[in-house]
Coordinates of C-alpha atoms in Angstrom, one line a residue:
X1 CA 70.1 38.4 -24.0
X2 CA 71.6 41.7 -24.6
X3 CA 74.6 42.7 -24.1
X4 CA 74.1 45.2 -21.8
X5 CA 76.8 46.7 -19.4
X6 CA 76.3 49.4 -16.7
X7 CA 78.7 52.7 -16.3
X8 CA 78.9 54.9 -13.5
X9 CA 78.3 58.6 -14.6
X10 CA 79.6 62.2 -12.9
X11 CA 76.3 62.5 -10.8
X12 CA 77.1 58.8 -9.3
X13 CA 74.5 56.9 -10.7
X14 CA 74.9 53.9 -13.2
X15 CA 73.0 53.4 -16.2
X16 CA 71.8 51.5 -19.0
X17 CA 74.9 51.3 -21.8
X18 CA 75.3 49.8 -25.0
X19 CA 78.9 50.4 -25.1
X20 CA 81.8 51.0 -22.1
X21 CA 84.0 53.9 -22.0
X22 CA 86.5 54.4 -24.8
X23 CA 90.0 52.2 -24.4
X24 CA 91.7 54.3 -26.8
X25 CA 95.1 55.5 -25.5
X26 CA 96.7 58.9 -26.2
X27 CA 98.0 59.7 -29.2
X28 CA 100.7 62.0 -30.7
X29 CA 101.3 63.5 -34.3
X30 CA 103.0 60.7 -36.5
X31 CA 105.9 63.9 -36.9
X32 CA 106.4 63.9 -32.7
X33 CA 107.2 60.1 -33.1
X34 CA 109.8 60.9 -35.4
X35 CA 113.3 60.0 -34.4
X36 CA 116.6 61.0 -36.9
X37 CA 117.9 57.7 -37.9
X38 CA 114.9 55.3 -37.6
X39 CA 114.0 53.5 -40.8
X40 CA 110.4 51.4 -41.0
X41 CA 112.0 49.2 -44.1
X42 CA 115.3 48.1 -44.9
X43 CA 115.8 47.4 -48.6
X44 CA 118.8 44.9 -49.6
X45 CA 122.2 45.7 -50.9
X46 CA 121.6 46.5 -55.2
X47 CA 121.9 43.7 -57.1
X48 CA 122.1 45.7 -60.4
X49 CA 124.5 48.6 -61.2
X50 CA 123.4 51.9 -59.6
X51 CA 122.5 55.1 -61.6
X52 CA 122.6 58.5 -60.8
X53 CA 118.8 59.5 -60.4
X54 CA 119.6 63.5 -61.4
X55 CA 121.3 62.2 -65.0
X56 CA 118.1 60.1 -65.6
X57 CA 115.6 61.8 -64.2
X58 CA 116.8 65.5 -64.5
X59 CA 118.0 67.0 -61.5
X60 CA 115.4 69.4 -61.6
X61 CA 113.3 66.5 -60.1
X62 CA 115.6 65.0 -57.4
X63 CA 115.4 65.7 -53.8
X64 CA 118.5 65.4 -51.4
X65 CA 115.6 64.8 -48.6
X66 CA 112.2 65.1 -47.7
X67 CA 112.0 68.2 -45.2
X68 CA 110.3 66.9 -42.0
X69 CA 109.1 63.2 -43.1
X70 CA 108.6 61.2 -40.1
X71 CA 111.4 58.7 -39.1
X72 CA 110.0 55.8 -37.1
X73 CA 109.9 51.9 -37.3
X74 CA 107.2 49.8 -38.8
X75 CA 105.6 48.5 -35.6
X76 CA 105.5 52.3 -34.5
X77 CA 103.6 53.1 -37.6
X78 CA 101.2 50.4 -37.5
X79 CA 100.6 50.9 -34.1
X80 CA 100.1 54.9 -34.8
X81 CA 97.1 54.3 -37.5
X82 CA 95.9 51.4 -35.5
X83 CA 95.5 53.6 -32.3
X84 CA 93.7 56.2 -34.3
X85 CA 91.4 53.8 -36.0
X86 CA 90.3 52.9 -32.6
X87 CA 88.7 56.6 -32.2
X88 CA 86.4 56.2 -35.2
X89 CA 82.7 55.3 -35.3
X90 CA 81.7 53.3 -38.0
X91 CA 78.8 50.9 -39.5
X92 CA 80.7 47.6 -38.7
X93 CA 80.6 48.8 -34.9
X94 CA 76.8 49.8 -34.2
X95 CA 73.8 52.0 -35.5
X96 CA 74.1 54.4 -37.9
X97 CA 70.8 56.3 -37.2
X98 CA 71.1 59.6 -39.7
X99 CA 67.9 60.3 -41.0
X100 CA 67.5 60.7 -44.9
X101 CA 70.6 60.1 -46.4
X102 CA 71.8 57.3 -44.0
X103 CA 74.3 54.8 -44.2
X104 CA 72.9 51.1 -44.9
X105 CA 73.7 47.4 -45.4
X106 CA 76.7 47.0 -47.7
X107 CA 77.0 43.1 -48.2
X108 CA 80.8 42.7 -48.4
X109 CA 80.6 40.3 -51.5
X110 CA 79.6 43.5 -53.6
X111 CA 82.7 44.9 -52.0
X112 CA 85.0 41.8 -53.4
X113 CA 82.8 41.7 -56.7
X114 CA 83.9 45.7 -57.2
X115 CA 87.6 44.9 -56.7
X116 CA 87.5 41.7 -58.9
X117 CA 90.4 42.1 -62.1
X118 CA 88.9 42.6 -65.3
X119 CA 86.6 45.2 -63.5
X120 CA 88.6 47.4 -61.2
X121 CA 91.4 47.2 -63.8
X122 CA 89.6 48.1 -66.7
X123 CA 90.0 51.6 -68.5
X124 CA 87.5 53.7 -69.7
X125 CA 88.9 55.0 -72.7
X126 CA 88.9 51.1 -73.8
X127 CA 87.3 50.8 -77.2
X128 CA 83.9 49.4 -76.9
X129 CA 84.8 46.4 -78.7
X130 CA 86.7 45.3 -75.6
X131 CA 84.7 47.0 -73.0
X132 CA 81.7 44.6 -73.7
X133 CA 81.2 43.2 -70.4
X134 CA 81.1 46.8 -68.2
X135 CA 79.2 48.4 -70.8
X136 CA 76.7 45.2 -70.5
X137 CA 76.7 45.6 -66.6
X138 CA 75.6 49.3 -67.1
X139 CA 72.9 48.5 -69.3
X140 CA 71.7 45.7 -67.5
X141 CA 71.5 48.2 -64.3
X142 CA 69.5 50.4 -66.0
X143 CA 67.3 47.6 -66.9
X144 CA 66.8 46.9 -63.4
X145 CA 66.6 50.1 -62.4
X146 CA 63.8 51.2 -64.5
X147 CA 61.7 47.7 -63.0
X148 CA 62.3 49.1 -59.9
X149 CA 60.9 52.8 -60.6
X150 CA 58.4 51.9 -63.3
X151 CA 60.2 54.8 -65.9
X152 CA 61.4 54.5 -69.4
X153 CA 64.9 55.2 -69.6
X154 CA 68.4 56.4 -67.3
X155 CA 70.9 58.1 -67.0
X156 CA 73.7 56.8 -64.8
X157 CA 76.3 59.0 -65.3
X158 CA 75.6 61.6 -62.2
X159 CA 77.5 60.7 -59.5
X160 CA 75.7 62.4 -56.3
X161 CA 72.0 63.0 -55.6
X162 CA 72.2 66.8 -56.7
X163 CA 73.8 66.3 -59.4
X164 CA 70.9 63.9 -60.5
X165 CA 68.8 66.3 -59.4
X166 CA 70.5 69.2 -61.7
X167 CA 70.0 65.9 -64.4
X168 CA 66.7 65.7 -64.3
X169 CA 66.3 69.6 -63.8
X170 CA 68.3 70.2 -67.4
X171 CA 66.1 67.5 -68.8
X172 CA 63.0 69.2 -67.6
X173 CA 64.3 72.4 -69.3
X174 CA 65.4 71.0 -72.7
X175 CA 61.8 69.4 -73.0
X176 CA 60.1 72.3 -72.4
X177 CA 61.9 74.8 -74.4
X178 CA 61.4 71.8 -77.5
X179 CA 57.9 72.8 -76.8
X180 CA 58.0 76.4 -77.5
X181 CA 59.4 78.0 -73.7
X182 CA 61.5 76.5 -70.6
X183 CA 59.1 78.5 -68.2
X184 CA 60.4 80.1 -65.0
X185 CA 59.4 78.2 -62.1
X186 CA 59.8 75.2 -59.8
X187 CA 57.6 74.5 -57.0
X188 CA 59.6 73.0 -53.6
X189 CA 57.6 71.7 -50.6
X190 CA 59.1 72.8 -47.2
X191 CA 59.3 69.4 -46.3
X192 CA 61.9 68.7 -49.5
X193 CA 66.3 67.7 -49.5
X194 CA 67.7 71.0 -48.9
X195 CA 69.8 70.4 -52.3
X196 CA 66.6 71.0 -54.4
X197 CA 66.4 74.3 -54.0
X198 CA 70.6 75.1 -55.2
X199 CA 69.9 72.7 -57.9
X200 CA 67.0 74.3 -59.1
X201 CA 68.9 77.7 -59.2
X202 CA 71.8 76.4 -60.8
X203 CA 69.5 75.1 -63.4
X204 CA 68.2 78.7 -64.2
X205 CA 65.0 78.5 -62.6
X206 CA 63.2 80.2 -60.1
X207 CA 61.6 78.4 -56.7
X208 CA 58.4 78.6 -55.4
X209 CA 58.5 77.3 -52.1
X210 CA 55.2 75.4 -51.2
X211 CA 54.3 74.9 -47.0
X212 CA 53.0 71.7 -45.7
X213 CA 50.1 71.6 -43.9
X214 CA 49.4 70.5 -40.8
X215 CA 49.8 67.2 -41.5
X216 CA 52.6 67.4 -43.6
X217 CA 50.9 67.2 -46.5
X218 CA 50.6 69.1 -49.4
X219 CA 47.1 70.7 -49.7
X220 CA 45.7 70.1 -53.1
X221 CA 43.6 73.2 -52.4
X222 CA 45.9 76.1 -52.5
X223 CA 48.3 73.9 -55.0
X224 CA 46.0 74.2 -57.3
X225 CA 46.6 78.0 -57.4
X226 CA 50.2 77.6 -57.3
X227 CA 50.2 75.5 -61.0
X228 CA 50.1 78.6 -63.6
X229 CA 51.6 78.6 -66.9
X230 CA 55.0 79.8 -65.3
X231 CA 55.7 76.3 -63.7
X232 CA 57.8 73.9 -65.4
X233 CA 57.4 71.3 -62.6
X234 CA 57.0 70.1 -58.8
X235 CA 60.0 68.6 -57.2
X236 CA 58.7 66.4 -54.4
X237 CA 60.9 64.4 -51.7
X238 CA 58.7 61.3 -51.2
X239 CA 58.5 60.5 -49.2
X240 CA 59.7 63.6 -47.8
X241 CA 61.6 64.4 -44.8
X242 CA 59.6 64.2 -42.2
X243 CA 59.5 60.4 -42.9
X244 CA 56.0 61.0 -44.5
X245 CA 54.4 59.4 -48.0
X246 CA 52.4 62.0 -50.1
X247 CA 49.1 60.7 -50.1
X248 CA 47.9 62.6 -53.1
X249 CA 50.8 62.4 -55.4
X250 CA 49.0 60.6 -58.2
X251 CA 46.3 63.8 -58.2
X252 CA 48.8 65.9 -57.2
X253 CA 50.7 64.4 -60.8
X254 CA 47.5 65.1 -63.2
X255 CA 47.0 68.4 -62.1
X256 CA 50.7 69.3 -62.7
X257 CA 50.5 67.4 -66.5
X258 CA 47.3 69.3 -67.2
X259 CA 48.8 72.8 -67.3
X260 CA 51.9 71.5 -69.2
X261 CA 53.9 71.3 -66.0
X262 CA 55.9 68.1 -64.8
X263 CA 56.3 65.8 -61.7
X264 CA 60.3 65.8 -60.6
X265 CA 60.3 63.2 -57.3
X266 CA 63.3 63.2 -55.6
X267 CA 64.3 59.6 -54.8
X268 CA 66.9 59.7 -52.0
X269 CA 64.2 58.2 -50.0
X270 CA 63.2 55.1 -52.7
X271 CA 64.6 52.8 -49.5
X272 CA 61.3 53.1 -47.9
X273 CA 59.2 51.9 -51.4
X274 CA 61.5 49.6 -53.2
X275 CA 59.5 46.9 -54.0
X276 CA 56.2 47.8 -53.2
X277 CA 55.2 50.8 -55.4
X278 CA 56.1 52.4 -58.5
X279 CA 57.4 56.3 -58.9
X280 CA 56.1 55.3 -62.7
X281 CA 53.2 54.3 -62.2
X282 CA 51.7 57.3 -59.8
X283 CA 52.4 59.8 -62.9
X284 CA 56.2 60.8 -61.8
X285 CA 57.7 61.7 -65.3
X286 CA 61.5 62.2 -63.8
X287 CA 63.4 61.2 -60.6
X288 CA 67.1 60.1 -59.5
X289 CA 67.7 57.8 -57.4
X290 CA 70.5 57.4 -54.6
X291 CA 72.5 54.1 -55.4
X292 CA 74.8 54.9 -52.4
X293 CA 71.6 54.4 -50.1
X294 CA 69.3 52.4 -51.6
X295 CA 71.4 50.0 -53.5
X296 CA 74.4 49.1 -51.5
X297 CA 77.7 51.3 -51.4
X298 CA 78.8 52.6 -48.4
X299 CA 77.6 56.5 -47.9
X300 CA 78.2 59.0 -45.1
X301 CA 82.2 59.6 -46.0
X302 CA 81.5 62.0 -48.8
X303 CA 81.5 59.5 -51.5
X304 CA 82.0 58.2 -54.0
X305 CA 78.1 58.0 -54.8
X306 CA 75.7 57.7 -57.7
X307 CA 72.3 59.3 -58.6
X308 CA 71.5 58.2 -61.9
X309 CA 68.0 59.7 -63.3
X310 CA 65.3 57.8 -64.7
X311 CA 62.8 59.3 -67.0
X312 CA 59.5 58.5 -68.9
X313 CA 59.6 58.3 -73.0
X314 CA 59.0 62.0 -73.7
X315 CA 62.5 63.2 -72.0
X316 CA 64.7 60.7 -73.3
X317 CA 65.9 62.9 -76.7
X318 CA 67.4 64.4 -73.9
X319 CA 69.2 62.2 -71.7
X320 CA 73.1 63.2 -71.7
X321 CA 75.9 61.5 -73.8
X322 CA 76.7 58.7 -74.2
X323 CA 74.1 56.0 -74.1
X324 CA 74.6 52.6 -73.4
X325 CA 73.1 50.9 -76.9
X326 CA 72.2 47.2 -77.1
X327 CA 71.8 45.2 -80.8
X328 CA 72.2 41.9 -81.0
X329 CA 73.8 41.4 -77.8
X330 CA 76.5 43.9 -78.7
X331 CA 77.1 47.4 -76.7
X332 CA 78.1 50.6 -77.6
X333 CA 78.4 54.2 -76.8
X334 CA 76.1 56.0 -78.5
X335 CA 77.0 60.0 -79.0
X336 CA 74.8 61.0 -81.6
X337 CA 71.9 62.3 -80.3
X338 CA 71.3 66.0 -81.4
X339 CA 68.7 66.9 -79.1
X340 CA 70.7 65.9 -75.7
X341 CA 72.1 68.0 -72.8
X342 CA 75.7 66.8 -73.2
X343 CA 77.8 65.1 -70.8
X344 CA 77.4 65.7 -67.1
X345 CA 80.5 63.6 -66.2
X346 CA 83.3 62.2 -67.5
X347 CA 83.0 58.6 -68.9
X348 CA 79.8 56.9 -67.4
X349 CA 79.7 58.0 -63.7
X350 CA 81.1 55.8 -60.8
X351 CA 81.6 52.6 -62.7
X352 CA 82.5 50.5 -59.0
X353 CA 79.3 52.5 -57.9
X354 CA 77.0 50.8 -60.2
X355 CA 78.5 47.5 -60.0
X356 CA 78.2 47.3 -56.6
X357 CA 74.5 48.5 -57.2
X358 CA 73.9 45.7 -59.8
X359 CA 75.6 42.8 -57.9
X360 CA 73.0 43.8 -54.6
X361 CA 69.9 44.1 -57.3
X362 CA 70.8 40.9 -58.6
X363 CA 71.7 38.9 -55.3
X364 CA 68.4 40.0 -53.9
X365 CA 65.5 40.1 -56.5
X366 CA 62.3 40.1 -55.6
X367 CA 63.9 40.2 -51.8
X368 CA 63.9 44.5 -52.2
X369 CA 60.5 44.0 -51.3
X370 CA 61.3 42.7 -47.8
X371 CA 64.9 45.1 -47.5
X372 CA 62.4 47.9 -47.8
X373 CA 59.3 46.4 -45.5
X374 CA 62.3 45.7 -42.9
X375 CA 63.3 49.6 -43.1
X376 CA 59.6 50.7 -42.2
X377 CA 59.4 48.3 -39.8
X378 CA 62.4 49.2 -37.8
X379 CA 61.6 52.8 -38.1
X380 CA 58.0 52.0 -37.1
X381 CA 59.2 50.1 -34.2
X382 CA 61.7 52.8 -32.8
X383 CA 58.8 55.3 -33.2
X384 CA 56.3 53.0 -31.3
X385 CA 58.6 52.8 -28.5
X386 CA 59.7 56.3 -27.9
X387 CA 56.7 58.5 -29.0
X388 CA 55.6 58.5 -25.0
X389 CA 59.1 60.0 -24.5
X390 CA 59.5 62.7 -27.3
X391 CA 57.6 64.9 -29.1
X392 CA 56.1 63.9 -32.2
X393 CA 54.7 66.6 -34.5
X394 CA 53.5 65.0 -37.4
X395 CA 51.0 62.2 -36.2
X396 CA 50.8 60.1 -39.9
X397 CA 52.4 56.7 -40.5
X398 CA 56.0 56.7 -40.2
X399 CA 57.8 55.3 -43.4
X400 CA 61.8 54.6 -43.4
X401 CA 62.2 57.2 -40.5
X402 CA 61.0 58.9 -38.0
X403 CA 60.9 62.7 -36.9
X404 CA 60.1 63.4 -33.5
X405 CA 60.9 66.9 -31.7
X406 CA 62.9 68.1 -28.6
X407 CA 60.0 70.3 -27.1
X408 CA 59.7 68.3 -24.3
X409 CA 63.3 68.0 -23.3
X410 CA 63.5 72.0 -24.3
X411 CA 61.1 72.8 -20.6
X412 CA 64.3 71.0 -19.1
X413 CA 66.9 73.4 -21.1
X414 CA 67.8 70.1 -23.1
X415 CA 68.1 70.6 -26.9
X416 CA 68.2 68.0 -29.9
X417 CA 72.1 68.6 -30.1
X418 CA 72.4 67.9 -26.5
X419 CA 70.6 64.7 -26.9
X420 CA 72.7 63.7 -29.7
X421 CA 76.0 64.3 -27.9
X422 CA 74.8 62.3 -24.9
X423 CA 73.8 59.9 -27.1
X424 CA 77.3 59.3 -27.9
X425 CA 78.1 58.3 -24.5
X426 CA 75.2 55.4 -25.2
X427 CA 78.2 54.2 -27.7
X428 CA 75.9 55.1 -30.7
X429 CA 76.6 57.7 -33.6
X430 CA 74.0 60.6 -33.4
X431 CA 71.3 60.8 -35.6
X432 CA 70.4 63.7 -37.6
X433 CA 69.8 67.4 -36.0
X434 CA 67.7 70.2 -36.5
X435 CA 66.4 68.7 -39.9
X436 CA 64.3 69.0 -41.6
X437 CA 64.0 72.8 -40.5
X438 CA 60.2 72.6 -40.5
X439 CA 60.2 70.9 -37.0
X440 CA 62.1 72.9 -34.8
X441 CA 64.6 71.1 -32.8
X442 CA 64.2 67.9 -35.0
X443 CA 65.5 64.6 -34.1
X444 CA 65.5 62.5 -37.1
X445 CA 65.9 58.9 -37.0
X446 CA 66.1 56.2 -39.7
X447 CA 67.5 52.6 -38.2
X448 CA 67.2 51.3 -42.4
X449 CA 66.7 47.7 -42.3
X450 CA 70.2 46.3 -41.4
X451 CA 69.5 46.9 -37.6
X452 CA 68.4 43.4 -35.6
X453 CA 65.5 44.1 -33.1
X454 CA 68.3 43.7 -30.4
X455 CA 70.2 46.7 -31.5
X456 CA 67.0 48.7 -32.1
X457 CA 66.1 48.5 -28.0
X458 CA 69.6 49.0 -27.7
X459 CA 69.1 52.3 -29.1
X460 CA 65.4 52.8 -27.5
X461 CA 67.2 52.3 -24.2
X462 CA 69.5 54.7 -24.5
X463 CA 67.1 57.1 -26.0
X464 CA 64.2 56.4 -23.0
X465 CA 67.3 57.0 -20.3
X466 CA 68.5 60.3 -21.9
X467 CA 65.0 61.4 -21.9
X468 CA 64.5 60.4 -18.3
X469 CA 68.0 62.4 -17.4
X470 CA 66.9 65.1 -19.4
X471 CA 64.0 65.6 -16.7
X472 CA 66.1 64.3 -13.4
X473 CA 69.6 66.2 -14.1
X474 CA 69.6 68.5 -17.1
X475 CA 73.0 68.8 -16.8
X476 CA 74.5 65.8 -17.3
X477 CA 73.0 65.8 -21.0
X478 CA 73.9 69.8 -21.5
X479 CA 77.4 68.8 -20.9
X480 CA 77.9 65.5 -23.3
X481 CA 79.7 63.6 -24.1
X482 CA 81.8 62.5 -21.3
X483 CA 83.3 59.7 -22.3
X484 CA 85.3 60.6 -25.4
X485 CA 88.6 61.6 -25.4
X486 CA 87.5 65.1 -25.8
X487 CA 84.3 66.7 -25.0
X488 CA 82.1 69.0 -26.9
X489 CA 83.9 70.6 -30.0
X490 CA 83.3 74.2 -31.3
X491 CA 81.7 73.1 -34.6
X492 CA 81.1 76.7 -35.8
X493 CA 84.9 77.6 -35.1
X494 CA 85.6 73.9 -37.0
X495 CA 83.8 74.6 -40.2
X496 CA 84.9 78.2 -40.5
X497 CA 88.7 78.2 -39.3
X498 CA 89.5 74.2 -40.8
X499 CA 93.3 73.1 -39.8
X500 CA 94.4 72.3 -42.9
X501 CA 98.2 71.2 -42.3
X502 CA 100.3 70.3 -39.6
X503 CA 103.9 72.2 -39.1
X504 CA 106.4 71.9 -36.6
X505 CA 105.8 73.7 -33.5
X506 CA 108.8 76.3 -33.6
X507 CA 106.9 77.3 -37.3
X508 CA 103.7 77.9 -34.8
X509 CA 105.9 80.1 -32.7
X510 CA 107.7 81.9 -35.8
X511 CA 104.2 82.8 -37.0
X512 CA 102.9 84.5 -33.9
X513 CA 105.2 87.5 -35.2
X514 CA 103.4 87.6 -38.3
X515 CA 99.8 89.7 -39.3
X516 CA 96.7 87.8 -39.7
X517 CA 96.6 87.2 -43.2
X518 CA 100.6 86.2 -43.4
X519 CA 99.7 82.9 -40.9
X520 CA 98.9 79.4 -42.0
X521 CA 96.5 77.3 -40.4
X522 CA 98.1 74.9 -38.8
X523 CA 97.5 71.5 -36.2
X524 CA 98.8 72.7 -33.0
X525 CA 101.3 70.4 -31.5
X526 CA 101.4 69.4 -28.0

C-alpha cells in the first residue's frame, strides 16, 4: 500500500498527502551561535618545538585573529548544518519532476567508482605515458557514445549543454567556410532549449525562428521556403519541448543537405530515445548530448555537467584539441590538427563527469533500451491519468515528458506557479513553469524512469486534488505553500537584489546612514 497520510489544511478539510508538515526547527545564523571562548576542537599540548609563524611565513601573512569567525562547540556545529539540511528537497527524498533538463537516477556505485584513487587523484598535466588508463576511459566513452547516437566522432571536452551546442555551432561554421562561405543563418523552432538561440549568436550567426504548427510540428511546407542559400543549418530539440518526436526529421534532414545546409539536433532530450533510435541514422550530421541527464551524474545544482558533441565524418577536421588517439592499444593526445577550432576547455572537460557516464554505459548495456522505454512510460502514464484534469494542448504521443496547460485552473484565478507552490505542500519539488513559452501557462512534467508506479500516483494524487481545490477554494492554492517554514518568496526581488554576505547586525544599522550605492548587501539578522 501507499504510504499515504492525511493533513488538515486552513479551510478545515484533510487531504490526500504524500508527505506531513515540515519537522524542521528554527534556525539562527551560525555567527548568532557564536559565543567568545567556545572552541569546537581542542588540539594537544606541541610535541615539537614551536616557531614563530610571522618569521617563517612573513608577517605580511599572519593574522592575530579572524574578525567575526564563529565560536561554538562541535555538537553545536553539527547540529547547525544538520538542521539546515533538514530544509532541503532533494532526489534521495521524492520526485524530481522538472521537465527537460531533469534530474535522474544516479546509481551510487558510479558515485564510489568517481572517487576511487588512481582516478580522482590523478593530474591532468600527467604525461600521457602515465595517464593511460583515463585517457583509455575517455576513448572508450566516446566509443560508446557514438553506438549510442549512430555518429562518427566526439568531442568530450564541453562541459554544459550550451557550450556543446556553441561546439557543434563552431564546427558547423569551420566546415562551411572550408567550403567557400560560413553563411549567415540558423533556423530555431519555437518549440527548441531556450540556450540555442544565445549560442547561435555567440557563434556569429543570425536566427531564424521557425513556428510549430498546430500540432507541434514542423510543417515541411513553409520550411521548405525557409532553406535558401543563407542557412548554414536547423538546430532541432528532439524531441522538443513540448515532449514531442519530430515525425519528419529524416525528410526534414535531406531537404536541409540538399541546399548545402546541415541538421544540428540538440540532444538534452536523448533520455527519451536511448536505445531505440539513432540521431545518425535519420540524417543528423551534429548533436551534443547531456551526460549529466542521460548518462548518470547528478544535475539540477548547477553542475558540474558534460555535453560532449558527436559528429558525422565530414566535421571531424574540426573537432577541438586534443584528441584522444588509439595505436596499438596505446593513447595519446593528439594536438596537431591544423584545420580544428581549438580548445574549448581546459584539459578534457569533466573527467569525474565522463567516468561516471562510462561506468553507467557499461553497467547497463543493452539495458538503455529499457532506462529509456521506462521514461516514456512513466511520463505516458502521468499524462493518461491527469489529461481529464488539465489542459493539454498538443494532442500527439507524449515522449519522456509531458506538457499540459493551466487554462482550466486560469477560469478559477489558479495559475501554473500557483499550482507548483501548492504542490510543495503535497511534499514534492515543483515541476517546471511557464516553459516552454509556446504553451502559455505550461506545466511541464517529466517523472524520467527512476520513479516506481507508487510514487508516480503519489504525484497524480496530489496533482488531481490541487486541481479539484483549484475549482472548490481557489484560494487555498493562490496562497501556497503553507507548510514550509516560509511562504511564498519574492523571486523577482531574489534574482535582482541577491544577499550576497552576511554582517553583523550593528554593520546593518551603521549602513542605514549611508547613500544607496555606499551599502552592501547583506543577510539580515534576526
Amino acid at each position: 500500500m501507499n504510504e499515504k497520510h492525511t493533513h488538515r489544511e486552513p479551510d478545515g478539510a484533510e487531504r490526500i498527502k504524500k508527505a506531513g508538515r515540515h519537522v524542521s526547527q528554527s534556525e539562527g545564523l551560525i555567527f548568532e551561535k557564536s559565543v567568545s571562548g567556545k572552541r569546537g576542537i581542542e588540539l594537544p599540548p606541541l610535541d615539537v618545538p614551536a616557531v614563530d609563524p610571522a618569521k617563517t611565513l612573513g608577517a605580511e601573512f599572519v593574522r592575530d585573529r579572524v574578525e567575526g569567525f564563529p565560536e561554538v562547540s562541535e555538537i553545536e556545529v553539527i547540529r547547525h548544518f544538520t538542521r539546515l539540511s533538514t530544509w532541503n528537497y532533494a532526489i534521495d527524498l521524492g520526485m524530481y519532476p522538472l521537465g527537460s533538463c531533469t534530474m535522474k537516477y544516479n546509481p551510487r556505485v558510479n558515485e564510489f567508482v568517481a572517487r576511487l584513487e588512481g582516478l580522482a587523484t590523478e593530474h591532468p598535466l600527467q604525461p600521457d605515458a602515465v595517464s593511460q588508463g583515463c585517457l583509455r576511459i575517455i576513448h572508450d566513452l566516446q566509443k560508446c557514445l557514438l553506438e549510442v547516437t549512430g555518429m562518427d566522432a566526439a568531442s568530450l571536452e564541453p562541459v554544459a549543454g550550451a557550450q556543446g551546442e556553441l561546439t557543434g555551432l563552431l564546427l558547423i561554421r569551420a566546415y562551411l567556410e572550408s567550403k567557400g562561405g560560413a553563411r549567415k543563418k540558423i533556423l530555431i523552432p519555437d518549440s527548441a532549449h531556450g540556450t540555442n538561440p544565445a549560442s547561435v549568436v555567440i557563434a556569429g550567426y543570425e536566427v531564424q525562428n521557425i513556428k510549430s504548427n498546430e500540432r507541434g510540428q514542423i510543417d515541411i511546407a513553409h520550411f521548405r521556403e525557409f532553406v535558401t542559400d543563407e542557412v548554414a543549418a536547423l538546430m532541432i530539440t528532439n524531441p522538443s519541448t513540448l515532449g514531442v518526436y519530430e515525425e519528419n526529421i529524416a525528410e526534414i534532414a535531406e531537404i536541409l543537405h540538399s541546399r548545402g545546409a546541415l541538421l544540428y539536433m540538440d540532444g538534452a532530450n536523448m533520455n527519451a530515445l536511448a536505445g531505440i533510435t539513432r540521431p545518425g541514422d535519420f540524417g543528423v550530421d551534429v548533436m551534443h548530448l547531456n551526460l549529466h541527464k542521460t548518462f548518470s551524474t547528478p544535475h539540477g545544482g548547477g553542475g558540474p555537467g558534460a555535453g560532449p558533441v558527436m559528429i558525422k565524418k565530414i566535421l571531424e577536421p574540426f573537432l577541438p584539441v586534443p584528441v584522444v588517439a588509439e595505436a596499438n592499444g596505446r593513447y595519446a593526445l593528439d594536438f596537431h590538427r591544423p584545420q580544428s577550432i581549438g580548445r574549448v576547455r581546459a584539459y578534457c572537460g569533466n573527467f569525474g563527469v565522463l567516468l561516471r557516464a562510462l561506468a553507467y554505459t557499461l553497467a547497463y548495456g543493452p539495458g538503455i533500451r529499457e532506462a529509456t522505454e521506462d521514461a516514456v512510460l512513466n511520463a505516458n502514464y502521468i499524462r493518461r491519468h491527469l489529461e481529464d484534469f488539465f489542459d493539454l494542448p498538443y494532442n500527439l504521443p507524449s515522449m519522456h515528458e509531458v506538457v499540459f496547460s493551466d487554462a482550466r485552473q486560469k477560469k478559477h484565478g489558479v495559475n501554473t506557479m500557483d499550482i507548483a507552490k501548492r504542490l510543495i505542500d503535497y511534499g514534492f519539488h515543483p515541476y517546471t513553469t511557464a516553459f516552454p513559452l509556446i504553451v502559455p501557462g505550461a506545466l511541464m512534467i517529466e517523472p524520467t524512469e527512476s520513479e516506481s508506479r507508487e510514487e508516480c500516483d503519489l504525484f497524480i494524487d496530489a496533482m488531481r486534488s490541487i486541481a479539484a481545490e483549484a475549482q472548490a477554494n481557489p484560494e487555498l492554492v493562490k496562497t501556497a505553500p503553507h507548510s514550509t517554514r516560509v511562504g511564498r518568496l519574492d523571486e523577482v526581488a531574489a534574482a535582482r537584489k541577491p544577499v550576497l554576505r552576511w554582517q553583523p547586525k550593528q554593520n546593518l544599522d551603521a549602513q542605514k546612514h549611508l547613500g544607496p550605492h555606499e551599502k552592501t548587501l547583506v543577510v539580515p539578522t534576526a
